[in-house]
Short mmCIF file of C-alpha atoms in Angstrom, two decimals:
data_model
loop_
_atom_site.label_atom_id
_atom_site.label_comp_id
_atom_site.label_asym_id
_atom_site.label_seq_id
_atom_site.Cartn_x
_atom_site.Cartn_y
_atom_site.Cartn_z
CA UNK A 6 -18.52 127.98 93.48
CA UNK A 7 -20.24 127.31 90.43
CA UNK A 8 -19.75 128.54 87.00
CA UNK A 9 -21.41 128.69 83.31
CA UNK A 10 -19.27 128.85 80.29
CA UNK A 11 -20.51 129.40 77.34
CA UNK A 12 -19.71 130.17 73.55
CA UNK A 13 -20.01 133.81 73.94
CA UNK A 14 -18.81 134.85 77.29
CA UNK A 15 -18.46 133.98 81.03
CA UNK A 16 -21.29 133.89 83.98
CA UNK A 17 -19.99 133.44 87.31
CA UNK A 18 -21.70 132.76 89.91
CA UNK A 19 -20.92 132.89 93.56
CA UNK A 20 -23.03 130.69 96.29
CA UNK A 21 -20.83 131.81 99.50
CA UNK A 22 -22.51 133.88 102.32
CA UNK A 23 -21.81 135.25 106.23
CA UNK A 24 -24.19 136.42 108.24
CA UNK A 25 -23.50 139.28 110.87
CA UNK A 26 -25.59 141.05 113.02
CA UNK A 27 -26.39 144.91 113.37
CA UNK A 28 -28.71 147.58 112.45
CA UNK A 29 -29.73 149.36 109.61
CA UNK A 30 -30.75 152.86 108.31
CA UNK A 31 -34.42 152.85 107.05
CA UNK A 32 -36.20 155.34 105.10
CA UNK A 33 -38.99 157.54 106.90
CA UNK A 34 -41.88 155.59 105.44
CA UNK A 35 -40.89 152.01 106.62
CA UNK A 36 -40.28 148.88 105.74
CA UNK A 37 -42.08 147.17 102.64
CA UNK A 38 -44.74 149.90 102.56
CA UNK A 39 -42.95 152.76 100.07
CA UNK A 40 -45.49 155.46 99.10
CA UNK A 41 -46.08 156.05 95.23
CA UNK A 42 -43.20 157.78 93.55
CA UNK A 43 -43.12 159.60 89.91
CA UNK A 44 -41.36 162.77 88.35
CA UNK A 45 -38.21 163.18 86.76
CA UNK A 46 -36.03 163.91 89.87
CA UNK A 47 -32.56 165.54 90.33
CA UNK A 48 -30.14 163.78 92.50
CA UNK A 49 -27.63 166.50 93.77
CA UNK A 50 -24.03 164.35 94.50
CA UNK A 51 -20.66 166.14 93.57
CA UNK A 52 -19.28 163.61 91.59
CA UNK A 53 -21.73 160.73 91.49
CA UNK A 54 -21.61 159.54 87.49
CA UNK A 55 -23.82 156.87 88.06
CA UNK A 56 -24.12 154.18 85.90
CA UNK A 57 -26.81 151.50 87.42
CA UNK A 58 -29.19 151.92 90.49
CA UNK A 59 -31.42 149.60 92.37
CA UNK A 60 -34.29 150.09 94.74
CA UNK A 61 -35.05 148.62 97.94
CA UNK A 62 -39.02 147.78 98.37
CA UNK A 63 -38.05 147.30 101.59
CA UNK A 64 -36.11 150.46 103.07
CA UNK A 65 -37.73 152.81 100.12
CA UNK A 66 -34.14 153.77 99.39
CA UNK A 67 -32.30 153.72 96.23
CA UNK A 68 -28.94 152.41 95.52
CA UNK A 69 -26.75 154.07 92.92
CA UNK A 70 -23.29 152.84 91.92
CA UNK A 71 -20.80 155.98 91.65
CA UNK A 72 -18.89 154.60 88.53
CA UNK A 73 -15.60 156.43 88.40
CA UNK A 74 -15.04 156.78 92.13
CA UNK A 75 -16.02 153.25 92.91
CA UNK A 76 -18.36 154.22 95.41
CA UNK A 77 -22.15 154.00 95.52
CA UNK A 78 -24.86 156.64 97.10
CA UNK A 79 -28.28 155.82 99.42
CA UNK A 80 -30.28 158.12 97.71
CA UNK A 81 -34.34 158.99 99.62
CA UNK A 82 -36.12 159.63 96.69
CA UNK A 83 -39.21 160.79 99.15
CA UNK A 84 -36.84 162.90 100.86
CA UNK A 85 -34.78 164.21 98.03
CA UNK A 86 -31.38 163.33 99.44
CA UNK A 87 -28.43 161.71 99.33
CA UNK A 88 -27.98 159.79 102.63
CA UNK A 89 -24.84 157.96 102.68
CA UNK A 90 -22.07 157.57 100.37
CA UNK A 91 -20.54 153.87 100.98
CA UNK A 92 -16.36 153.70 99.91
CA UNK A 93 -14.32 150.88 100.30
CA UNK A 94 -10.49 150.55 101.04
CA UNK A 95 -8.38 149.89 98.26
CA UNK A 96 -10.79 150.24 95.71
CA UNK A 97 -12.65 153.48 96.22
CA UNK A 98 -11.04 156.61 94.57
CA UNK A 99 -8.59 153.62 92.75
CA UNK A 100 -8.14 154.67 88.94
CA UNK A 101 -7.79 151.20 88.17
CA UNK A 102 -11.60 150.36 89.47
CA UNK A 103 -15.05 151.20 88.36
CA UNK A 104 -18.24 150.19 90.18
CA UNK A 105 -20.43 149.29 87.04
CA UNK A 106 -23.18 147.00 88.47
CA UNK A 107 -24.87 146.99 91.87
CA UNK A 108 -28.36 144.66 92.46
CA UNK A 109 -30.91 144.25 95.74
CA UNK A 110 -31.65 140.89 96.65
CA UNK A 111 -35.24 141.28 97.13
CA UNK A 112 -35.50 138.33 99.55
CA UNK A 113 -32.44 139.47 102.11
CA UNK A 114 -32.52 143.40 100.90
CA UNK A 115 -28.80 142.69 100.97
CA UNK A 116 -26.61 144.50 98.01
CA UNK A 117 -24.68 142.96 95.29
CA UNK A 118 -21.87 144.57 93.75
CA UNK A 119 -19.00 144.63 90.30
CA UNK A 120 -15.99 146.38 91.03
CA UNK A 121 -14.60 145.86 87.69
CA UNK A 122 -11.13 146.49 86.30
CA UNK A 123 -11.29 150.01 84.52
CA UNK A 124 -8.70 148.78 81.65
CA UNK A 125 -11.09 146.59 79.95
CA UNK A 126 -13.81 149.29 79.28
CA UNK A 127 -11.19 152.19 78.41
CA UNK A 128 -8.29 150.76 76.17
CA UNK A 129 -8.40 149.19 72.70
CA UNK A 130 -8.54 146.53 72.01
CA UNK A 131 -10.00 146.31 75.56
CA UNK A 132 -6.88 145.22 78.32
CA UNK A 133 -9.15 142.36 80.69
CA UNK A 134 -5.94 141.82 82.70
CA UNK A 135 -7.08 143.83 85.96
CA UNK A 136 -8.96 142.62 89.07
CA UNK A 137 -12.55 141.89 89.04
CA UNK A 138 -14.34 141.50 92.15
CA UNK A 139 -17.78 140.63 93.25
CA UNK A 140 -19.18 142.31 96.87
CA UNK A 141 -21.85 141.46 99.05
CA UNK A 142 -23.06 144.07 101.48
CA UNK A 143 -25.29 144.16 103.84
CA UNK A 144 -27.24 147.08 104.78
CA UNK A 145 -28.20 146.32 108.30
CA UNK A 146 -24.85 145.65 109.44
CA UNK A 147 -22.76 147.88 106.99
CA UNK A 148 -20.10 145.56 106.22
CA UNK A 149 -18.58 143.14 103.41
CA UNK A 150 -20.23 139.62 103.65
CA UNK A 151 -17.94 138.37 101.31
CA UNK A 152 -15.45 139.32 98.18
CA UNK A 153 -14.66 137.00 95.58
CA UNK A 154 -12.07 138.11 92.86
CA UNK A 155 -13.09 137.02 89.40
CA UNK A 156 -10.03 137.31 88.25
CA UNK A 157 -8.90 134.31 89.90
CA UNK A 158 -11.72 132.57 89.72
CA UNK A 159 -11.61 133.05 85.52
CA UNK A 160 -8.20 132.41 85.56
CA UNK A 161 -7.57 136.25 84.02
CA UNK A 162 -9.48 135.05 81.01
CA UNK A 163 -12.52 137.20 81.39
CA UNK A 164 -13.05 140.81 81.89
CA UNK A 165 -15.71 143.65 81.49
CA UNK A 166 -17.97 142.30 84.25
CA UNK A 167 -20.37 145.50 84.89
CA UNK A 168 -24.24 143.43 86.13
CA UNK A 169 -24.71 141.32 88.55
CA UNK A 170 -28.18 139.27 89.71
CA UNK A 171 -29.52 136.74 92.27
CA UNK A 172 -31.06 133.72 91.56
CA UNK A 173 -34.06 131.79 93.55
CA UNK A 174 -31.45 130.49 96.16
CA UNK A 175 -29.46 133.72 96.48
CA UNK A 176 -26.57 133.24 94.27
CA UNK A 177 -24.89 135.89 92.79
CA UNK A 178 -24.52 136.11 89.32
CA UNK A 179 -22.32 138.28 87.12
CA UNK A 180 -21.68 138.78 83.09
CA UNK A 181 -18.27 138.85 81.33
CA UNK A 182 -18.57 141.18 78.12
CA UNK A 183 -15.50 139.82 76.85
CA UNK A 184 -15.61 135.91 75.14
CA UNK A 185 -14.57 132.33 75.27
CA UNK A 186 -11.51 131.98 73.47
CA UNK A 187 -11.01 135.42 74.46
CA UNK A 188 -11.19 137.89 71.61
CA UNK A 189 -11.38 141.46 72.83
CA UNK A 190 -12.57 143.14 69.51
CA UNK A 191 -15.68 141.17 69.82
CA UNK A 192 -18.07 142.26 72.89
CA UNK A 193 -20.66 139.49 74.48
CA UNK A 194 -22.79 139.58 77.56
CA UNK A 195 -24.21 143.26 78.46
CA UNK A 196 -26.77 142.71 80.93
CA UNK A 197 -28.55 140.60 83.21
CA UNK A 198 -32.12 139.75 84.53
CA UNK A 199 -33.28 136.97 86.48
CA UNK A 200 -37.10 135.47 86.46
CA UNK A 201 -37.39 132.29 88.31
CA UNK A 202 -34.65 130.12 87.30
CA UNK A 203 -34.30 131.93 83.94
CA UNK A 204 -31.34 134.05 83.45
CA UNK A 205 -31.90 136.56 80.50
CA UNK A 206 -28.89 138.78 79.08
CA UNK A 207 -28.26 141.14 75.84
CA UNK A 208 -25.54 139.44 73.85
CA UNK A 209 -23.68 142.34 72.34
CA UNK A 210 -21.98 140.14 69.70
CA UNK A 211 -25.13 139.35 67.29
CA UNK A 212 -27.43 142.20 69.41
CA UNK A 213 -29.75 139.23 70.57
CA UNK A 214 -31.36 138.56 73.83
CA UNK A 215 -30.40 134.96 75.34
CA UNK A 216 -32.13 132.95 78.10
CA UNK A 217 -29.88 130.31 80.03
CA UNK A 218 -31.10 128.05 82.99
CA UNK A 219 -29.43 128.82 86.30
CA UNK A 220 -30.10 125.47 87.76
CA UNK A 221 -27.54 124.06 85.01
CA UNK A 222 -23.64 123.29 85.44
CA UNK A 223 -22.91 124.90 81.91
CA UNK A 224 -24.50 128.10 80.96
CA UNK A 225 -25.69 127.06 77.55
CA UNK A 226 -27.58 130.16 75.62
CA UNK A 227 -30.41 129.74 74.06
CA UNK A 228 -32.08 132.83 71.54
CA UNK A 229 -34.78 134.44 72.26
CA UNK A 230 -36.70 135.12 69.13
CA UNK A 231 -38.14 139.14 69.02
CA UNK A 232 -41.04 139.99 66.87
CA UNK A 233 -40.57 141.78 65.13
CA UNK A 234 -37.24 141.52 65.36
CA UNK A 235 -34.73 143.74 66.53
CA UNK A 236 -31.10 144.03 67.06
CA UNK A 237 -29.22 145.50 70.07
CA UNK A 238 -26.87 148.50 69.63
CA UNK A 239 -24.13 148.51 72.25
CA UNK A 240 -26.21 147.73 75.22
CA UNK A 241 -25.42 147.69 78.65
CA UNK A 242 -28.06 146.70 82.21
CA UNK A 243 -31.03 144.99 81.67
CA UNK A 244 -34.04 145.06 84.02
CA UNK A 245 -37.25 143.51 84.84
CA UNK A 246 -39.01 146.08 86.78
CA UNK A 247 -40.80 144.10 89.24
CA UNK A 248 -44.46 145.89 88.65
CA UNK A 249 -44.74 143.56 85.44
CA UNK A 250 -44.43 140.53 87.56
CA UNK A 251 -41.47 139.80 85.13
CA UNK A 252 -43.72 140.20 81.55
CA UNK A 253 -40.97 143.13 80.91
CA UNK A 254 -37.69 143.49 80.03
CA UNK A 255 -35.79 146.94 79.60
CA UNK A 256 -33.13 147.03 77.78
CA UNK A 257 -30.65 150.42 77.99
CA UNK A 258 -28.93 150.34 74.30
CA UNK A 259 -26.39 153.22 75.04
CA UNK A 260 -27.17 155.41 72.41
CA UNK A 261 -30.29 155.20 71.48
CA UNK A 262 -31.98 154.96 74.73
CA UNK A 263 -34.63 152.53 76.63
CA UNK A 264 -35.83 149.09 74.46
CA UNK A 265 -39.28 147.20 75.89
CA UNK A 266 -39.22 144.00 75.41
CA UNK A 267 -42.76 142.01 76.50
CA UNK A 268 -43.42 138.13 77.15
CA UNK A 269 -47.19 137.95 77.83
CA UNK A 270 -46.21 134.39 79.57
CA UNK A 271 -43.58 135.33 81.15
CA UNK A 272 -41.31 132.36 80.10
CA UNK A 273 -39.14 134.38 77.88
CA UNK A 274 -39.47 131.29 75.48
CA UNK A 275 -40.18 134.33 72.83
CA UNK A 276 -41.03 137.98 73.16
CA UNK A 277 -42.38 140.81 71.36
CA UNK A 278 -40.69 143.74 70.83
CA UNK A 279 -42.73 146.89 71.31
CA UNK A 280 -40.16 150.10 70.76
CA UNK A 281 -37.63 152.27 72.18
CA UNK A 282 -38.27 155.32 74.55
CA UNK A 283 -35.53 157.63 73.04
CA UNK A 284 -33.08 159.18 75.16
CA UNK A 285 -33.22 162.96 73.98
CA UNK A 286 -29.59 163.70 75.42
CA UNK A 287 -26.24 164.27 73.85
CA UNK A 288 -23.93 161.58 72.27
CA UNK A 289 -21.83 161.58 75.09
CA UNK A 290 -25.00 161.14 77.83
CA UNK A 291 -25.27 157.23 77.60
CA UNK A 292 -28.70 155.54 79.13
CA UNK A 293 -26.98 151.98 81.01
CA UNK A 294 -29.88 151.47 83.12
CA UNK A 295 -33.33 151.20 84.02
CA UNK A 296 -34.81 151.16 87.52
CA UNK A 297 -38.55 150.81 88.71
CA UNK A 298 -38.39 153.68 92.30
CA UNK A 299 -41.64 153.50 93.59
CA UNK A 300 -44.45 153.11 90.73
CA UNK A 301 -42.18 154.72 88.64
CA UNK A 302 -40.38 153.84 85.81
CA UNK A 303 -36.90 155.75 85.29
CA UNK A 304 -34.30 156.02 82.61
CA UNK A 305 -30.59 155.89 84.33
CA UNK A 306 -28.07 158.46 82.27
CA UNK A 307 -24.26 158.69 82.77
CA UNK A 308 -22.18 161.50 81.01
CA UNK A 309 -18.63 161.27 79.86
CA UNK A 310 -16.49 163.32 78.48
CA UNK A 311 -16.69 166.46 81.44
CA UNK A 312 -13.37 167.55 82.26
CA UNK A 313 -11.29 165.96 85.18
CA UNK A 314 -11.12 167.64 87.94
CA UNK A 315 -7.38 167.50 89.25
CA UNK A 316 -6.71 165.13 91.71
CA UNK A 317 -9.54 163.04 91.28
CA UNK A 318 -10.68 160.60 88.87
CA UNK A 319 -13.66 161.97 87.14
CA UNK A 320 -15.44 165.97 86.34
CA UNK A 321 -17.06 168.38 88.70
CA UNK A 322 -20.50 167.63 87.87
CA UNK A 323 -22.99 167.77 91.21
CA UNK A 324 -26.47 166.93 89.75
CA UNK A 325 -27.68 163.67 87.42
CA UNK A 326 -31.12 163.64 86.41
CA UNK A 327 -32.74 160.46 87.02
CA UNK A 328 -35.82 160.14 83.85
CA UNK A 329 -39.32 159.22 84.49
CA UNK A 330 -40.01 157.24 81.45
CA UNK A 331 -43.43 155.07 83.01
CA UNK A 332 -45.96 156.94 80.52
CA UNK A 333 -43.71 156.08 77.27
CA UNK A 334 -43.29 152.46 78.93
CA UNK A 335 -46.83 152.73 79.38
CA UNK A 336 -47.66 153.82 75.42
CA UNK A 337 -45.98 150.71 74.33
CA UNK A 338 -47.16 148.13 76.60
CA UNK A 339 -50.81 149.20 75.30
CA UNK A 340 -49.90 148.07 71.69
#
């Protein structure tokens, strides 16, 4: 187990692994050698609110975390369907748990994911008291290779966890929003990306970007200067879709929509920022994520506020529309 703890938040970070045998469902077109993908597409769920998605380069299948019913789909984007929906005992359907942040480990194709405590993200001040856990899964065999509870591991002093990333050796990594000494009107880490052994995240204190170095005991932040500058609104997942060979960040600032972020080196010593692809959508539509599928750049949307439907835990929406933002991305990147 290691940790970093820093000034403005927690990062945890959990080495421990099982292997386990099995088999795994693979999309039509193979393994590693996913057709090109574009077009605003339509995922049809009952349910779904999703708030993060990954894909797999491998399997051509995309992984979206069902917030509210702690649950995550296996979405074919080639075949326009949902595949599988993946639950889990105790947690799935659970009003006290929220699925917030789900990652691909693009060396094992194995899935991270946050089950976070709801509390923290729906009380004020926030309540971090609940349990926080971090999941591995593994697609092939379609079982748990581990679960470590963050609450324990933080000593209840953390909460809000919602990303999670891998690092060159395959250790998990996840954010705490909430910070060191705990102070729940102030929000820290959003996001998190990973290039090499450089761990970028949004700090939603001061609305900077921050670069720490994973191979350190002590997760000491360092600021990445933006020219020109520019400071985060709430923000939430950050990504570096991997077609930019990691000279990209995205940052999803709730309201506002999509940020691009460019480091021409990419050290992430500095970077330029270039704009923000609005998000067109209501107030209560919030953009938390960004997710390469294919070629294809896309702009991930979650909507509160629809009425609950009795008996469950969130409304009776069956379709979320999954953006295709690439040619705005595109606009930018040519400044």
């Amino acid at each position: 187990m290691m940790l970093f703890i820093h000034s403005i938040g927690l990062i945890a970070a959990i080495s421990q692994f099982f292997a386990l045998p099995g088999g795994v469902h693979e999309s039509n077109h193979g393994m590693g050698s996913c057709p090109p993908f574009k077009g605003t597409f339509t995922v049809k769920q009952y349910q779904l609110y999703p708030e993060n998605a990954d894909f797999d380069f491998k399997s051509c299948l995309l992984y979206i975390g069902n917030l509210f019913n702690s649950s995550f789909g296996i979405y074919d984007p080639y075949e326009d369907k949902i595949v599988d929906i993946i639950e889990f005992s105790g947690f799935s359907h659970n009003p006290e748990c929220h699925i917030g942040g789900l990652g691909i480990d693009k060396r094992t194709g194995q899935l991270s994911i946050v089950v976070d405590a709801a509390a923290a993200f729906q009380t004020t001040p926030p309540d971090v008291s609940g349990t926080n856990l971090i999941m591995l899964w593994d697609p092939t065999t379609r079982e748990l290779l581990y679960k470590v509870n963050l609450t324990d591991t933080t000593h209840g002093k953390y909460g809000g966890f919602q990303d999670v990333e891998q690092d060159p050796m395959e250790t998990s990594t996840s954010l705490g929003r909430f910070l060191e000494p705990i102070d729940t009107n102030r929000t820290g880490l959003g996001g998190a990306a990973v290039n090499d052994w450089k761990l970028l995240s949004n700090d939603n204190d001061g609305g900077r970007l921050l670069s720490f170095d994973m191979r350190s005991s002590k997760g000491t932040p360092k600021v990445v200067p933006l020219t020109p500058n520019h400071t985060f609104t709430f923000s939430d997942a950050i990504y570096l879709p991997p077609g930019y060979h990691g000279t990209v960040l995205l940052v999803a600032e709730d309201g506002p929509g999509i940020t691009v972020l460019r480091s021409e080196s990419g050290k992430w010593n500095t970077a330029e920022y270039l704009g923000t692809v609005p998000k067109n959508l209501p107030d209560s539509t919030f953009a938390t994520a960004a997710v390469q599928v294919g070629d294809a750049i896309y702009m991930v949307v979650v909507p509160f506020g629809d009425p609950i439907v009795e008996g469950t835990l969130s409304g009776n929406r069956t379709a979320f529309t999954f953006y295709d933002i690439t040619e705005e991305v595109e606009i930018f990147l040519e400044i």
